[in-house]
Each structure stands twice: as structure tokens, then as C-alpha cells.
Amino acid sequence: MEEEADGVSVSCLFCQRSLNSVPETFQHCQADHGVSILQLVKAHRLDDYGYIKMINYIRTVKCSGETLAVFDGAVPWDSDEFMKPALPDDPLLQIGTENSGQDEALLQRARQAEERAARSEEALARAMEDLQNLKVLAQGLVLNAGRPGPSCSGAIAELREDEDEAYFSSYGHYGIHEEMLKDKVRTESYRDFICGNPDVFKDKVVLDVGCGTGILSMFAARAGARKVIAVDQSEIIYQAMDIVRSNQLENTITLIKGRIEDVNLPVEKVDIIISEWMGYFLLFESMLDSVIFARDMYLAEGGSVYPNSCNISLAAVGDTEKHCDRIAFWDDVYGFKMECMKKAVVPEAVVEVLKPETVISEPAVIQTLDCNAVTTSELEFTADFTLKMTATQTFCTCAVVGYFDIFFDRGSANKVMFSTSPHCTKTHWKQTVFLLENPIPVQSGDELPGRITVRKNRKDPRALLVTLNLADWRQTYSLQ
């Protein structure tokens, strides 16, 4: 009956509505008109003929549900004249009374399914609410931790490939490589150092950690390297292979897909390691951990890692417009108070290009790293600093900006460096801004003491947690 009736148009017995099946029509008659056709069949003990006469009678005289309910004993559709279909090809006449039990069971199952679906939706809504509450609680526990937890040193090397998939997948997209290649400060600094120091690279074996499109490997080959081994886990490695062949460098450059922690190199030692590992605020993404792993595993005695040193600096920012736009904005949003949003907005470090004129203090270097000697444990640190105000008038410190400088100068005649400072040409790293919920009033010549703690996020060792203490104020920021 279902196969025959489903997908057809069935007119209701009591109104102008059309439905998609016989069971749906029966359910509609009962729900909207208070008439159970199946109960009428049972109540009057109708056989197939009696059922047909009743349907035709209802359609012919257009009686209401209330009229049908009062019939007791003899029924008005007993005449044979009601054997003639009132509606041509009426689907309601194409079933027999022996299917009534099946129809009723079908309707019952449909109602039960609807009830179960409604209960499931309610349960899902409660579960989503609980999940959101748990997420907020977890963020609070992580971001407001009073002190650094156990070190995450070595956490990157210990990650399984499936746990690190999201990070490498992000570098499989071409847009990010285009952005990096078009960053002239970045790319030309590497080019100028490598190609400007052929004596450093001539006849050397070079390892490129996280090679991407292979641009650094090709610079090294152009500078005279005897062999270059380029390693990358992301899907961009396949394009790099085509790029290397297109430039007839396949005899010099060997490309290997995989994490440097997992692959086996075709050589025991290399003379030089090059890598563009820097992330926002220098240490975001923790790729320096992989360079350190490669250095300790493969770098020959007397070899070198490039860039060979770097540092991180902080400075005070006096941009009241930015504070109004990002923080004070929540005091009055279209006439509504949303101050609670500040607690969620402030802990998120902001990556953006600052106007140099908004920097109101001398920079303070908080960490210097020697890439040929640093250990992974030193990538989590606490440092005291002092910000000396240089502005000629009274300002409010609304934020602290962080940036880094990179140096290529070990054992080379042509030394190269670049900075991501707001006072220098902008790069794709921009600057990292830590907003203050309440500005600190300062004047020219004031010295603002502070302390910073930088550590990996235990839940995601490629992310950073940065805790700033400034005057009597303290805040932990996430960079993820």
C-alpha cells in the first residue's frame, strides 16, 4: 500500500488540502478534523465494500466530522450508489480494510518517531549548552592560571603525526606561501644572506627545515651548495618538487615529505641548517623546536644554523583611539551594556600593524636566542623589563607591543638582519599587541617596570600563553 500510495496527491475528505500519502491523509483527518477513519472502519465493522461506500459518501455529501460521529446502527452510505467513485482515481479507494491494522501501526510508529526526535533535539540542545559552559570554564582555568605549569619542552617532537595534522594542513594552502614569498623583507633577507655569502655555502651539505615552496633551498643551490635536503610535512612539498625540476635543480636538491622528527635523511650530517621558522611574537607555532631537533640530530661539528640569532622586544603603546575601538566600545553597544565582553576580548593577543607614532617608549629586549646553542627548555621563560617613556606629553599606556629582530651574521662577510618593529617596513608577521583593559597614565621620562612569562599552551604546544605584569596589573594572553 505504501509503495502504491506514496508520492501521489491525496485530497482530504473534509477540506481542500492535498497530502502526499494515504497514511498522511488519515493522520491529517484525525489531527485536524477529529475523525479517525480507521476507528470508523472498526466501529461499523466495514468490509472493503463498506469502506469504499463510506469514502464516496463523505466526498459526495461533504459531511463534517461531527456528523459522522453521531451515526449509530444503520449508516447512510449503505446504498450501492456510493460504490461509484466520487473522485476519479481516488487513492483512498485503492486500499482495503485488511490494511487498516498496518496503517494504524504505521501512524503509531510515525508519532513515536516524532516524539523521539523532539526528545533528541532537546537533549542535543542541553548537551551543546553544557559543552559551551565547559569550554568557558576550561579557558578560564588555562588563561587565568596563577603561575606557569610544568614545562612543555620537547612537546612538539612528542606529538603524533595525526595530532599535528592541523598545523601542517594550514601550510598546504597556496595563499600563505604567496604571502610569505611576497614579503620582501623576509624573502630578500634570506636571499641576500645566502647568495651574498657564497663562500659560506660553496660545496656544503645544507638542510632546509620546513622548505615550503623550496625558495631557500634554491637560494642555497644557487650559492654553490653541493647538496640540499629539503623537508616539509605539508602538501606543498609536491609543488616544490615540480618547482625544483622546472629550474633544473633536481640533481642538487632532494625533497622529503614528512616531519623532520620522523624522517630519515640520506646523510648522517649536514654543514648548514637554514629555516624560516619564525611565527608571530617569534615563538608562535613552536617551529624552532623542530630546528633545534634537526640541529642536535644532524648538524656536523663546526656547522651553523641560519638565522643564527634573534631577540624579542616590548614597547608601550599610547593609542587611545585603539583602546576606544577595541575595549571601551563594549561599555555601550547600541545602548546596551556589554562590559562582560572585555573579559573575553582582552586575553586574546592581537596581530596587526601598528602606527609607529603610537609607540611611546624605548624598546626593552626581553629575550635573546642563539639558534646554535638554545635548548627547547629556554623557549619558555620569565623576564623582568622596564619601559622608559619617550613621549613629550602625557599619554596613557593602552597596550604593550611585541616584535622580534633576526640576525644572519655568524662567520659571514656580508651580514644581514631585519626587524618586525613598528618603526620598520611591515612584514607578514606584523606586530603582536597585548591590550590593557584599563590604561596606565604615564609621562615622558617615566619608567614602567614589568615582568613577562612566555610558555607553551599545554593543550596545544604550538600556541603560546603570555602573562604580563605591569605596575599593579596582571593579565594572561593567548596567542593561537
Tab-separated table of C-alpha atoms in Angstrom:
chain	number	residue	atom	x	y	z
A	1	MET	CA	0.000	0.000	0.000
A	2	GLU	CA	2.857	2.388	0.889
A	3	GLU	CA	4.645	1.773	-2.405
A	4	GLU	CA	1.468	2.463	-4.370
A	5	ALA	CA	0.198	5.442	-2.391
A	6	ASP	CA	3.429	7.335	-1.548
A	7	GLY	CA	4.356	10.134	-3.917
A	8	VAL	CA	0.733	10.728	-5.055
A	9	SER	CA	-1.603	13.572	-4.243
A	10	VAL	CA	-4.412	12.595	-1.842
A	11	SER	CA	-7.263	15.044	-1.242
A	12	CYS	CA	-8.502	15.408	2.312
A	13	LEU	CA	-12.062	14.170	2.970
A	14	PHE	CA	-13.047	17.304	4.871
A	15	CYS	CA	-11.040	20.243	3.456
A	16	GLN	CA	-9.234	21.392	0.318
A	17	ARG	CA	-5.784	20.296	1.457
A	18	SER	CA	-3.783	17.754	-0.587
A	19	LEU	CA	-1.383	15.361	1.107
A	20	ASN	CA	1.389	13.090	-0.102
A	21	SER	CA	0.175	9.663	1.018
A	22	VAL	CA	-2.800	7.732	2.397
A	23	PRO	CA	-1.287	7.353	5.918
A	24	GLU	CA	-0.515	11.067	5.990
A	25	THR	CA	-4.109	11.819	4.955
A	26	PHE	CA	-5.502	9.595	7.719
A	27	GLN	CA	-3.226	11.290	10.242
A	28	HIS	CA	-4.313	14.726	8.998
A	29	CYS	CA	-8.020	13.829	9.284
A	30	GLN	CA	-7.521	12.712	12.858
A	31	ALA	CA	-5.291	15.622	13.911
A	32	ASP	CA	-7.104	18.483	12.159
A	33	HIS	CA	-10.695	17.259	11.914
A	34	GLY	CA	-11.006	14.878	14.839
A	35	VAL	CA	-12.027	11.942	12.630
A	36	SER	CA	-10.227	8.599	12.750
A	37	ILE	CA	-11.091	6.768	9.521
A	38	LEU	CA	-9.593	3.593	10.918
A	39	GLN	CA	-11.776	3.822	14.034
A	40	LEU	CA	-14.881	4.321	11.841
A	41	VAL	CA	-13.994	1.155	9.918
A	42	LYS	CA	-13.701	-0.779	13.171
A	43	ALA	CA	-16.721	0.802	14.847
A	44	HIS	CA	-19.063	-0.055	11.954
A	45	ARG	CA	-17.326	-3.358	11.097
A	46	LEU	CA	-16.904	-2.275	7.496
A	47	ASP	CA	-15.607	-4.674	4.871
A	48	ASP	CA	-13.882	-3.464	1.708
A	49	TYR	CA	-17.198	-2.525	0.088
A	50	GLY	CA	-18.461	-0.745	3.177
A	51	TYR	CA	-15.189	1.201	3.404
A	52	ILE	CA	-15.458	2.257	-0.287
A	53	LYS	CA	-19.070	3.378	0.184
A	54	MET	CA	-18.138	5.411	3.275
A	55	ILE	CA	-15.305	7.264	1.479
A	56	ASN	CA	-17.524	8.053	-1.510
A	57	TYR	CA	-20.373	9.124	0.783
A	58	ILE	CA	-18.155	11.574	2.663
A	59	ARG	CA	-16.829	13.046	-0.583
A	60	THR	CA	-20.325	13.224	-2.176
A	61	VAL	CA	-22.327	14.817	0.607
A	62	LYS	CA	-19.353	16.685	2.067
A	63	CYS	CA	-20.348	15.888	5.608
A	64	SER	CA	-18.368	17.037	8.606
A	65	GLY	CA	-16.549	15.016	11.223
A	66	GLU	CA	-19.191	15.885	13.788
A	67	THR	CA	-21.896	14.384	11.523
A	68	LEU	CA	-20.032	11.091	11.224
A	69	ALA	CA	-19.670	10.849	14.991
A	70	VAL	CA	-23.458	10.707	15.595
A	71	PHE	CA	-24.196	7.717	13.358
A	72	ASP	CA	-25.119	4.671	15.369
A	73	GLY	CA	-26.501	1.459	13.943
A	74	ALA	CA	-27.593	1.948	10.318
A	75	VAL	CA	-25.240	4.066	8.267
A	76	PRO	CA	-26.300	6.446	5.464
A	77	TRP	CA	-23.765	5.115	2.943
A	78	ASP	CA	-25.207	1.592	2.750
A	79	SER	CA	-26.698	2.260	-0.690
A	80	ASP	CA	-24.947	0.791	-3.774
A	81	GLU	CA	-24.988	4.234	-5.359
A	82	PHE	CA	-21.937	5.023	-3.216
A	83	MET	CA	-19.942	2.289	-4.963
A	84	LYS	CA	-19.366	4.837	-7.725
A	85	PRO	CA	-16.172	6.820	-7.061
A	86	ALA	CA	-16.889	10.397	-6.122
A	87	LEU	CA	-13.301	11.296	-7.061
A	88	PRO	CA	-11.653	9.676	-10.094
A	89	ASP	CA	-8.593	7.568	-9.213
A	90	ASP	CA	-9.095	8.293	-5.539
A	91	PRO	CA	-6.036	6.843	-3.729
A	92	LEU	CA	-8.191	6.276	-0.648
A	93	LEU	CA	-10.149	3.699	-2.621
A	94	GLN	CA	-7.034	1.770	-3.583
A	95	ILE	CA	-6.520	0.156	-0.207
A	96	GLY	CA	-8.524	-2.464	1.580
A	97	THR	CA	-9.697	-2.733	5.154
A	98	GLU	CA	-7.257	-5.576	5.751
A	99	ASN	CA	-4.521	-2.915	5.692
A	100	SER	CA	-6.158	-0.898	8.450
A	101	GLY	CA	-4.110	-2.521	11.168
A	102	GLN	CA	-0.936	-1.872	9.206
A	103	ASP	CA	-1.923	1.746	8.650
A	104	GLU	CA	-2.645	2.276	12.305
A	105	ALA	CA	0.669	0.720	13.273
A	106	LEU	CA	2.406	2.913	10.723
A	107	LEU	CA	0.800	6.031	12.134
A	108	GLN	CA	1.705	4.970	15.641
A	109	ARG	CA	5.321	4.438	14.656
A	110	ALA	CA	5.419	7.840	12.948
A	111	ARG	CA	4.093	9.536	16.075
A	112	GLN	CA	6.636	7.717	18.230
A	113	ALA	CA	9.437	8.705	15.858
A	114	GLU	CA	8.373	12.358	16.059
A	115	GLU	CA	8.359	12.196	19.845
A	116	ARG	CA	11.801	10.584	19.914
A	117	ALA	CA	13.136	13.250	17.525
A	118	ALA	CA	11.759	16.027	19.731
A	119	ARG	CA	13.365	14.473	22.818
A	120	SER	CA	16.673	14.065	20.958
A	121	GLU	CA	16.649	17.702	19.880
A	122	GLU	CA	16.089	18.803	23.466
A	123	ALA	CA	18.908	16.555	24.681
A	124	LEU	CA	21.234	17.880	21.969
A	125	ALA	CA	20.450	21.473	22.893
A	126	ARG	CA	21.249	20.727	26.544
A	127	ALA	CA	24.480	18.979	25.560
A	128	MET	CA	25.584	21.943	23.401
A	129	GLU	CA	24.882	24.311	26.268
A	130	ASP	CA	26.892	22.136	28.657
A	131	LEU	CA	29.750	21.967	26.138
A	132	GLN	CA	29.833	25.746	25.814
A	133	ASN	CA	29.883	26.132	29.607
A	134	LEU	CA	32.716	23.609	29.825
A	135	LYS	CA	34.668	25.472	27.142
A	136	VAL	CA	34.330	28.762	29.015
A	137	LEU	CA	35.427	27.063	32.243
A	138	ALA	CA	38.463	25.491	30.549
A	139	GLN	CA	39.506	28.808	29.025
A	140	GLY	CA	39.298	30.422	32.421
A	141	LEU	CA	41.433	27.730	34.020
A	142	VAL	CA	44.110	27.976	31.341
A	143	LEU	CA	44.216	31.720	30.804
A	144	ASN	CA	43.995	32.729	34.461
A	145	ALA	CA	46.440	30.228	35.863
A	146	GLY	CA	48.417	31.977	38.558
A	147	ARG	CA	51.795	30.521	37.666
A	148	PRO	CA	53.436	28.573	34.878
A	149	GLY	CA	52.782	24.857	34.896
A	150	PRO	CA	55.203	22.095	34.021
A	151	SER	CA	57.433	22.800	31.040
A	152	CYS	CA	56.265	21.686	27.611
A	153	SER	CA	59.849	21.226	26.424
A	154	GLY	CA	60.048	18.553	23.767
A	155	ALA	CA	56.268	18.604	23.320
A	156	ILE	CA	56.494	19.184	19.560
A	157	ALA	CA	58.772	16.204	18.977
A	158	GLU	CA	56.420	14.038	21.034
A	159	LEU	CA	53.319	14.956	19.015
A	160	ARG	CA	51.978	12.166	16.838
A	161	GLU	CA	51.560	12.952	13.151
A	162	ASP	CA	47.762	12.887	13.431
A	163	GLU	CA	47.877	15.300	16.394
A	164	ASP	CA	49.944	17.756	14.337
A	165	GLU	CA	47.897	17.414	11.157
A	166	ALA	CA	46.007	20.698	11.513
A	167	TYR	CA	49.237	22.724	11.718
A	168	PHE	CA	50.755	21.213	8.593
A	169	SER	CA	47.431	21.287	6.724
A	170	SER	CA	47.362	25.073	7.113
A	171	TYR	CA	50.614	25.230	5.136
A	172	GLY	CA	49.138	23.130	2.344
A	173	HIS	CA	47.183	26.172	1.136
A	174	TYR	CA	48.901	28.222	-1.553
A	175	GLY	CA	47.785	31.619	-0.265
A	176	ILE	CA	50.035	31.510	2.787
A	177	HIS	CA	53.085	30.708	0.635
A	178	GLU	CA	52.245	33.529	-1.742
A	179	GLU	CA	52.027	35.914	1.208
A	180	MET	CA	55.408	34.787	2.548
A	181	LEU	CA	57.144	34.963	-0.843
A	182	LYS	CA	55.740	38.464	-1.437
A	183	ASP	CA	57.071	39.590	1.947
A	184	LYS	CA	60.191	41.268	0.569
A	185	VAL	CA	61.722	41.929	3.973
A	186	ARG	CA	61.605	38.225	4.763
A	187	THR	CA	62.474	36.681	1.408
A	188	GLU	CA	65.106	39.200	0.309
A	189	SER	CA	66.890	38.988	3.666
A	190	TYR	CA	67.339	35.233	3.197
A	191	ARG	CA	68.333	35.750	-0.438
A	192	ASP	CA	70.836	38.497	0.375
A	193	PHE	CA	72.499	36.454	3.081
A	194	ILE	CA	72.653	33.128	1.221
A	195	CYS	CA	73.555	34.435	-2.215
A	196	GLY	CA	75.726	37.209	-0.765
A	197	ASN	CA	77.919	34.689	1.088
A	198	PRO	CA	78.792	32.002	-1.456
A	199	ASP	CA	81.953	31.164	0.500
A	200	VAL	CA	79.725	30.009	3.379
A	201	PHE	CA	77.634	27.703	1.184
A	202	LYS	CA	80.069	26.518	-1.523
A	203	ASP	CA	80.319	22.686	-1.605
A	204	LYS	CA	78.345	22.391	1.636
A	205	VAL	CA	75.536	19.984	2.513
A	206	VAL	CA	72.515	22.076	3.509
A	207	LEU	CA	69.317	21.060	5.334
A	208	ASP	CA	66.201	23.200	4.794
A	209	VAL	CA	63.705	22.549	7.626
A	210	GLY	CA	60.120	23.341	6.589
A	211	CYS	CA	61.057	24.134	2.992
A	212	GLY	CA	57.606	25.162	1.722
A	213	THR	CA	57.944	26.048	-1.972
A	214	GLY	CA	61.701	25.405	-1.771
A	215	ILE	CA	62.810	29.008	-2.234
A	216	LEU	CA	65.575	28.837	0.436
A	217	SER	CA	66.816	25.523	-0.952
A	218	MET	CA	67.123	27.059	-4.408
A	219	PHE	CA	68.968	30.077	-2.995
A	220	ALA	CA	71.415	27.646	-1.357
A	221	ALA	CA	71.853	25.693	-4.600
A	222	ARG	CA	72.482	28.951	-6.466
A	223	ALA	CA	75.087	29.902	-3.842
A	224	GLY	CA	77.050	26.737	-4.623
A	225	ALA	CA	75.820	24.131	-2.128
A	226	ARG	CA	76.883	20.618	-3.131
A	227	LYS	CA	73.689	19.034	-1.839
A	228	VAL	CA	70.480	20.439	-0.363
A	229	ILE	CA	67.953	18.316	1.544
A	230	ALA	CA	64.545	19.973	1.846
A	231	VAL	CA	61.982	18.597	4.308
A	232	ASP	CA	58.317	19.545	4.717
A	233	GLN	CA	55.294	17.665	6.006
A	234	SER	CA	52.628	19.773	4.256
A	235	GLU	CA	51.179	19.036	0.809
A	236	ILE	CA	53.111	21.990	-0.655
A	237	ILE	CA	56.090	19.642	-0.963
A	238	TYR	CA	54.605	18.236	-4.183
A	239	GLN	CA	54.566	21.691	-5.770
A	240	ALA	CA	58.118	22.210	-4.511
A	241	MET	CA	59.169	19.068	-6.387
A	242	ASP	CA	57.751	20.483	-9.624
A	243	ILE	CA	59.381	23.859	-8.948
A	244	VAL	CA	62.794	22.257	-8.386
A	245	ARG	CA	62.503	20.245	-11.625
A	246	SER	CA	61.354	23.330	-13.527
A	247	ASN	CA	64.596	25.045	-12.501
A	248	GLN	CA	66.807	22.012	-13.325
A	249	LEU	CA	67.942	21.681	-9.715
A	250	GLU	CA	66.758	18.115	-9.080
A	251	ASN	CA	70.368	16.838	-9.083
A	252	THR	CA	71.242	19.193	-6.215
A	253	ILE	CA	68.051	19.383	-4.192
A	254	THR	CA	66.402	16.323	-2.620
A	255	LEU	CA	62.878	16.845	-1.267
A	256	ILE	CA	61.454	14.652	1.505
A	257	LYS	CA	57.860	14.699	2.743
A	258	GLY	CA	57.469	14.294	6.490
A	259	ARG	CA	58.243	15.887	9.822
A	260	ILE	CA	61.939	16.381	10.497
A	261	GLU	CA	61.389	14.459	13.740
A	262	ASP	CA	60.127	11.412	11.819
A	263	VAL	CA	62.061	11.184	8.538
A	264	ASN	CA	65.402	9.539	7.799
A	265	LEU	CA	67.821	11.783	5.917
A	266	PRO	CA	70.048	10.353	3.173
A	267	VAL	CA	73.119	11.732	5.004
A	268	GLU	CA	74.411	11.395	8.543
A	269	LYS	CA	75.421	15.035	8.983
A	270	VAL	CA	74.890	18.406	7.320
A	271	ASP	CA	77.069	21.504	7.339
A	272	ILE	CA	74.325	24.152	7.410
A	273	ILE	CA	70.708	24.275	8.525
A	274	ILE	CA	68.517	27.008	7.071
A	275	SER	CA	64.925	27.539	8.057
A	276	GLU	CA	62.283	30.237	8.125
A	277	TRP	CA	60.748	29.078	11.388
A	278	MET	CA	59.605	32.352	12.949
A	279	GLY	CA	55.972	32.814	13.972
A	280	TYR	CA	54.007	35.673	15.468
A	281	PHE	CA	55.832	37.045	18.530
A	282	LEU	CA	58.739	34.925	17.223
A	283	LEU	CA	57.830	31.713	19.072
A	284	PHE	CA	54.232	31.094	17.981
A	285	GLU	CA	53.859	27.709	16.200
A	286	SER	CA	56.955	26.351	18.016
A	287	MET	CA	58.785	25.541	14.796
A	288	LEU	CA	62.081	26.490	16.418
A	289	ASP	CA	61.690	23.254	18.404
A	290	SER	CA	61.988	21.331	15.118
A	291	VAL	CA	65.073	23.311	14.084
A	292	ILE	CA	66.679	22.520	17.453
A	293	PHE	CA	65.835	18.841	16.965
A	294	ALA	CA	67.442	18.897	13.497
A	295	ARG	CA	70.492	20.742	14.832
A	296	ASP	CA	71.077	18.269	17.636
A	297	MET	CA	70.489	15.285	15.355
A	298	TYR	CA	72.189	16.248	12.093
A	299	LEU	CA	74.440	19.327	12.344
A	300	ALA	CA	78.128	18.488	11.945
A	301	GLU	CA	80.699	19.899	14.343
A	302	GLY	CA	81.606	23.394	13.237
A	303	GLY	CA	78.356	23.742	11.287
A	304	SER	CA	75.834	26.537	11.712
A	305	VAL	CA	72.132	27.267	11.870
A	306	TYR	CA	70.829	30.331	9.981
A	307	PRO	CA	69.435	32.691	11.043
A	308	ASN	CA	71.875	32.314	13.912
A	309	SER	CA	70.371	34.678	16.491
A	310	CYS	CA	67.188	36.605	17.292
A	311	ASN	CA	65.575	38.608	20.044
A	312	ILE	CA	62.130	39.656	21.275
A	313	SER	CA	61.334	43.222	22.340
A	314	LEU	CA	58.443	45.016	24.037
A	315	ALA	CA	57.341	48.662	23.917
A	316	ALA	CA	54.494	50.722	25.337
A	317	VAL	CA	51.645	51.885	23.095
A	318	GLY	CA	49.682	55.100	23.653
A	319	ASP	CA	46.803	54.803	21.229
A	320	THR	CA	43.595	55.988	22.888
A	321	GLU	CA	41.698	55.562	19.617
A	322	LYS	CA	42.601	51.877	19.542
A	323	HIS	CA	41.565	51.465	23.164
A	324	CYS	CA	38.191	53.077	22.459
A	325	ASP	CA	37.688	50.899	19.389
A	326	ARG	CA	38.659	47.595	20.998
A	327	ILE	CA	37.908	47.940	24.728
A	328	ALA	CA	35.759	50.962	25.619
A	329	PHE	CA	33.472	50.013	22.714
A	330	TRP	CA	31.854	47.349	24.914
A	331	ASP	CA	30.683	49.884	27.514
A	332	ASP	CA	27.774	50.956	25.294
A	333	VAL	CA	26.787	48.897	22.226
A	334	TYR	CA	23.691	50.444	20.634
A	335	GLY	CA	22.536	51.458	24.105
A	336	PHE	CA	23.246	48.066	25.714
A	337	LYS	CA	25.905	47.322	28.340
A	338	MET	CA	28.333	44.625	27.229
A	339	GLU	CA	31.224	45.207	29.646
A	340	CYS	CA	31.415	41.451	30.288
A	341	MET	CA	32.824	41.042	26.767
A	342	LYS	CA	36.021	42.778	27.868
A	343	LYS	CA	36.980	39.701	29.891
A	344	ALA	CA	36.856	37.671	26.680
A	345	VAL	CA	38.387	40.261	24.336
A	346	VAL	CA	41.384	41.428	26.379
A	347	PRO	CA	43.042	37.971	26.797
A	348	GLU	CA	43.273	37.497	23.026
A	349	ALA	CA	46.556	38.872	21.705
A	350	VAL	CA	46.018	40.885	18.514
A	351	VAL	CA	48.278	40.526	15.468
A	352	GLU	CA	48.254	43.747	13.444
A	353	VAL	CA	50.428	46.526	12.027
A	354	LEU	CA	50.825	49.399	14.478
A	355	LYS	CA	51.291	53.030	13.555
A	356	PRO	CA	54.875	53.871	14.609
A	357	GLU	CA	53.788	57.177	16.136
A	358	THR	CA	51.687	55.302	18.712
A	359	VAL	CA	54.804	53.749	20.309
A	360	ILE	CA	55.608	55.880	23.351
A	361	SER	CA	58.572	54.128	24.980
A	362	GLU	CA	62.033	52.841	24.236
A	363	PRO	CA	62.063	49.133	23.360
A	364	ALA	CA	63.044	46.613	26.009
A	365	VAL	CA	64.664	43.351	24.867
A	366	ILE	CA	63.162	40.538	26.928
A	367	GLN	CA	64.911	37.532	25.358
A	368	THR	CA	67.862	36.823	23.067
A	369	LEU	CA	68.279	33.402	21.477
A	370	ASP	CA	71.412	31.875	19.961
A	371	CYS	CA	69.997	29.380	17.474
A	372	ASN	CA	73.220	27.347	17.570
A	373	ALA	CA	73.045	26.826	21.323
A	374	VAL	CA	69.491	27.398	22.597
A	375	THR	CA	67.582	24.455	24.080
A	376	THR	CA	63.837	23.834	23.932
A	377	SER	CA	63.546	24.466	27.680
A	378	GLU	CA	64.826	28.024	27.142
A	379	LEU	CA	61.908	28.759	24.810
A	380	GLU	CA	59.743	29.081	27.928
A	381	PHE	CA	60.994	31.910	30.100
A	382	THR	CA	60.284	34.726	32.541
A	383	ALA	CA	61.973	38.107	32.190
A	384	ASP	CA	61.860	41.440	34.002
A	385	PHE	CA	61.839	44.609	31.914
A	386	THR	CA	61.446	48.376	32.160
A	387	LEU	CA	59.674	50.566	29.618
A	388	LYS	CA	61.102	54.099	29.588
A	389	MET	CA	58.624	56.633	28.215
A	390	THR	CA	59.839	58.873	25.410
A	391	ALA	CA	56.669	60.809	24.554
A	392	THR	CA	56.936	64.562	25.038
A	393	GLN	CA	53.483	64.875	26.600
A	394	THR	CA	51.252	62.944	28.969
A	395	PHE	CA	49.964	59.692	27.482
A	396	CYS	CA	48.107	56.652	28.685
A	397	THR	CA	49.662	53.257	28.081
A	398	CYS	CA	46.808	51.395	26.400
A	399	ALA	CA	48.737	48.345	25.216
A	400	VAL	CA	52.124	46.663	25.010
A	401	VAL	CA	53.502	45.685	21.615
A	402	GLY	CA	55.828	42.746	20.998
A	403	TYR	CA	58.063	42.184	17.972
A	404	PHE	CA	61.330	40.451	17.036
A	405	ASP	CA	64.646	41.014	15.247
A	406	ILE	CA	66.502	38.399	13.159
A	407	PHE	CA	70.281	38.204	12.522
A	408	PHE	CA	72.392	36.385	9.927
A	409	ASP	CA	75.944	37.231	10.918
A	410	ARG	CA	77.808	34.162	12.119
A	411	GLY	CA	81.015	33.502	10.178
A	412	SER	CA	79.971	35.623	7.215
A	413	ALA	CA	81.365	38.674	5.495
A	414	ASN	CA	78.001	40.039	4.357
A	415	LYS	CA	75.860	40.289	7.447
A	416	VAL	CA	72.090	40.659	7.179
A	417	MET	CA	69.390	41.471	9.724
A	418	PHE	CA	65.748	42.518	9.688
A	419	SER	CA	63.231	43.702	12.250
A	420	THR	CA	59.481	43.443	12.634
A	421	SER	CA	59.389	46.642	14.704
A	422	PRO	CA	56.548	49.135	14.068
A	423	HIS	CA	59.299	51.579	13.001
A	424	CYS	CA	60.480	49.277	10.181
A	425	THR	CA	58.988	48.139	6.882
A	426	LYS	CA	55.966	45.985	7.622
A	427	THR	CA	56.177	42.202	7.263
A	428	HIS	CA	53.600	39.422	7.212
A	429	TRP	CA	54.432	38.850	10.916
A	430	LYS	CA	53.158	42.387	11.696
A	431	GLN	CA	53.321	43.022	15.461
A	432	THR	CA	51.683	41.321	18.424
A	433	VAL	CA	49.605	43.669	20.588
A	434	PHE	CA	48.616	42.954	24.193
A	435	LEU	CA	45.703	45.257	25.072
A	436	LEU	CA	45.251	46.633	28.601
A	437	GLU	CA	41.718	46.740	29.963
A	438	ASN	CA	42.488	49.878	31.970
A	439	PRO	CA	45.060	52.345	30.553
A	440	ILE	CA	48.013	53.313	32.754
A	441	PRO	CA	48.748	57.087	32.886
A	442	VAL	CA	52.405	57.918	32.177
A	443	GLN	CA	54.558	60.947	31.346
A	444	SER	CA	57.743	61.443	29.392
A	445	GLY	CA	60.697	60.052	31.315
A	446	ASP	CA	58.628	57.680	33.446
A	447	GLU	CA	59.912	54.151	33.822
A	448	LEU	CA	57.247	51.448	33.888
A	449	PRO	CA	58.537	48.180	35.398
A	450	GLY	CA	57.115	44.856	34.332
A	451	ARG	CA	57.565	41.115	34.104
A	452	ILE	CA	56.645	38.742	31.286
A	453	THR	CA	56.262	34.977	31.261
A	454	VAL	CA	56.103	33.114	27.946
A	455	ARG	CA	55.130	29.453	27.868
A	456	LYS	CA	53.552	26.901	25.582
A	457	ASN	CA	49.888	26.034	25.970
A	458	ARG	CA	49.742	22.541	27.475
A	459	LYS	CA	46.693	21.685	25.350
A	460	ASP	CA	48.295	22.916	22.132
A	461	PRO	CA	52.089	23.235	22.328
A	462	ARG	CA	52.166	25.251	19.095
A	463	ALA	CA	50.147	28.004	20.815
A	464	LEU	CA	51.514	30.462	23.382
A	465	LEU	CA	50.362	31.805	26.718
A	466	VAL	CA	51.899	35.157	27.637
A	467	THR	CA	51.479	36.589	31.139
A	468	LEU	CA	52.211	40.292	31.616
A	469	ASN	CA	52.699	42.032	34.963
A	470	LEU	CA	52.755	45.814	34.557
A	471	ALA	CA	52.716	48.100	37.586
A	472	ASP	CA	49.972	46.546	39.776
A	473	TRP	CA	48.167	44.908	36.858
A	474	ARG	CA	48.371	41.313	35.588
A	475	GLN	CA	46.868	39.556	32.558
A	476	THR	CA	47.435	36.271	30.718
A	477	TYR	CA	47.026	36.362	26.934
A	478	SER	CA	46.597	33.562	24.440
A	479	LEU	CA	48.212	33.513	21.024
A	480	GLN	CA	46.631	30.732	18.978
